[in-house]
């Protein structure tokens, strides 16, 4: 896997309900999935199944996309926790 493949995977996920919120204070992308979109659950499963280098490249692609979109670069932990609480109240949702 290379960065081009990670960006392609990210674009597909964005087309299938992935939402980027910015970058948390600990340097990780804050994400959620729009479960009104029919492809959201499959995208979520693909993201959760990634590990190792693939996960790191995907994380880097998400951070790069957040920066390109001008999303917040240091979401407070309170904001990230709020997203996590909102997502965890949904049965299939997850932030990572």
mmCIF file of C-alpha atoms in Angstrom:
data_model
loop_
_atom_site.group_PDB
_atom_site.id
_atom_site.type_symbol
_atom_site.label_atom_id
_atom_site.label_comp_id
_atom_site.label_asym_id
_atom_site.label_seq_id
_atom_site.Cartn_x
_atom_site.Cartn_y
_atom_site.Cartn_z
ATOM 1 C CA UNK A 1 0.000 0.000 0.000
ATOM 2 C CA UNK A 2 1.164 3.495 -0.757
ATOM 3 C CA UNK A 3 -0.158 6.989 -0.117
ATOM 4 C CA UNK A 4 -2.008 7.097 -3.451
ATOM 5 C CA UNK A 5 -3.909 3.959 -2.497
ATOM 6 C CA UNK A 6 -4.690 5.428 0.959
ATOM 7 C CA UNK A 7 -6.035 8.607 -0.666
ATOM 8 C CA UNK A 8 -8.193 6.541 -3.017
ATOM 9 C CA UNK A 9 -9.562 4.550 -0.084
ATOM 10 C CA UNK A 10 -10.281 7.825 1.730
ATOM 11 C CA UNK A 11 -12.106 9.300 -1.288
ATOM 12 C CA UNK A 12 -14.271 6.191 -1.521
ATOM 13 C CA UNK A 13 -15.069 6.385 2.175
ATOM 14 C CA UNK A 14 -15.936 10.088 1.894
ATOM 15 C CA UNK A 15 -18.283 9.215 -0.959
ATOM 16 C CA UNK A 16 -19.837 6.554 1.292
ATOM 17 C CA UNK A 17 -20.615 8.591 4.390
ATOM 18 C CA UNK A 18 -17.305 9.234 6.142
ATOM 19 C CA UNK A 19 -17.237 12.684 7.712
ATOM 20 C CA UNK A 20 -14.053 14.476 8.754
ATOM 21 C CA UNK A 21 -14.288 16.926 11.657
ATOM 22 C CA UNK A 22 -10.669 17.961 12.079
ATOM 23 C CA UNK A 23 -7.622 16.804 13.978
ATOM 24 C CA UNK A 24 -7.756 16.210 17.712
ATOM 25 C CA UNK A 25 -5.226 17.690 20.109
ATOM 26 C CA UNK A 26 -3.507 14.302 20.253
ATOM 27 C CA UNK A 27 -2.928 14.368 16.472
ATOM 28 C CA UNK A 28 -5.562 11.899 15.310
ATOM 29 C CA UNK A 29 -8.312 12.660 12.791
ATOM 30 C CA UNK A 30 -11.761 13.066 14.323
ATOM 31 C CA UNK A 31 -14.214 11.205 12.102
ATOM 32 C CA UNK A 32 -17.740 9.910 12.080
ATOM 33 C CA UNK A 33 -19.970 8.115 9.616
ATOM 34 C CA UNK A 34 -23.295 9.337 8.240
ATOM 35 C CA UNK A 35 -25.499 6.287 8.648
ATOM 36 C CA UNK A 36 -28.123 7.815 6.390
ATOM 37 C CA UNK A 37 -25.718 6.954 3.583
ATOM 38 C CA UNK A 38 -26.078 3.349 2.368
ATOM 39 C CA UNK A 39 -22.305 2.778 2.131
ATOM 40 C CA UNK A 40 -21.444 4.050 5.621
ATOM 41 C CA UNK A 41 -21.437 0.717 7.413
ATOM 42 C CA UNK A 42 -19.172 -0.917 4.820
ATOM 43 C CA UNK A 43 -16.778 2.051 4.993
ATOM 44 C CA UNK A 44 -16.730 1.852 8.777
ATOM 45 C CA UNK A 45 -15.924 -1.864 8.636
ATOM 46 C CA UNK A 46 -13.086 -1.291 6.172
ATOM 47 C CA UNK A 47 -11.628 1.416 8.401
ATOM 48 C CA UNK A 48 -11.839 -0.781 11.492
ATOM 49 C CA UNK A 49 -10.214 -3.663 9.643
ATOM 50 C CA UNK A 50 -7.092 -1.669 8.775
ATOM 51 C CA UNK A 51 -3.968 -2.112 10.832
ATOM 52 C CA UNK A 52 -0.256 -1.450 10.758
ATOM 53 C CA UNK A 53 1.122 0.513 7.840
ATOM 54 C CA UNK A 54 -2.247 0.619 6.072
ATOM 55 C CA UNK A 55 -3.868 2.289 9.099
ATOM 56 C CA UNK A 56 -1.013 4.777 9.435
ATOM 57 C CA UNK A 57 -1.175 5.724 5.752
ATOM 58 C CA UNK A 58 -4.952 6.082 5.944
ATOM 59 C CA UNK A 59 -4.608 8.251 9.050
ATOM 60 C CA UNK A 60 -2.041 10.413 7.245
ATOM 61 C CA UNK A 61 -4.377 10.772 4.247
ATOM 62 C CA UNK A 62 -7.216 11.841 6.555
ATOM 63 C CA UNK A 63 -5.011 14.395 8.308
ATOM 64 C CA UNK A 64 -3.864 15.751 4.942
ATOM 65 C CA UNK A 65 -7.486 16.029 3.791
ATOM 66 C CA UNK A 66 -8.469 17.811 7.021
ATOM 67 C CA UNK A 67 -5.688 20.333 6.439
ATOM 68 C CA UNK A 68 -6.683 20.801 2.782
ATOM 69 C CA UNK A 69 -10.270 21.467 3.846
ATOM 70 C CA UNK A 70 -9.216 23.961 6.496
ATOM 71 C CA UNK A 71 -10.753 21.900 9.297
ATOM 72 C CA UNK A 72 -9.626 22.546 12.887
ATOM 73 C CA UNK A 73 -6.099 21.312 13.526
ATOM 74 C CA UNK A 74 -6.289 20.976 17.293
ATOM 75 C CA UNK A 75 -9.772 20.020 18.355
ATOM 76 C CA UNK A 76 -9.962 20.203 22.089
ATOM 77 C CA UNK A 77 -10.312 16.918 23.851
ATOM 78 C CA UNK A 78 -13.735 18.130 25.011
ATOM 79 C CA UNK A 79 -14.830 18.532 21.375
ATOM 80 C CA UNK A 80 -13.411 15.156 20.409
ATOM 81 C CA UNK A 81 -15.100 13.599 23.449
ATOM 82 C CA UNK A 82 -18.379 15.238 22.426
ATOM 83 C CA UNK A 83 -18.098 13.664 18.958
ATOM 84 C CA UNK A 84 -17.240 10.330 20.523
ATOM 85 C CA UNK A 85 -20.222 10.476 22.884
ATOM 86 C CA UNK A 86 -22.575 11.468 20.051
ATOM 87 C CA UNK A 87 -21.253 8.659 17.868
ATOM 88 C CA UNK A 88 -21.188 6.028 20.594
ATOM 89 C CA UNK A 89 -24.859 6.631 21.293
ATOM 90 C CA UNK A 90 -25.523 5.276 17.811
ATOM 91 C CA UNK A 91 -25.370 1.475 17.714
ATOM 92 C CA UNK A 92 -22.938 1.140 14.793
ATOM 93 C CA UNK A 93 -20.969 4.361 15.052
ATOM 94 C CA UNK A 94 -17.352 4.754 15.995
ATOM 95 C CA UNK A 95 -14.597 7.331 15.963
ATOM 96 C CA UNK A 96 -10.955 6.380 15.718
#
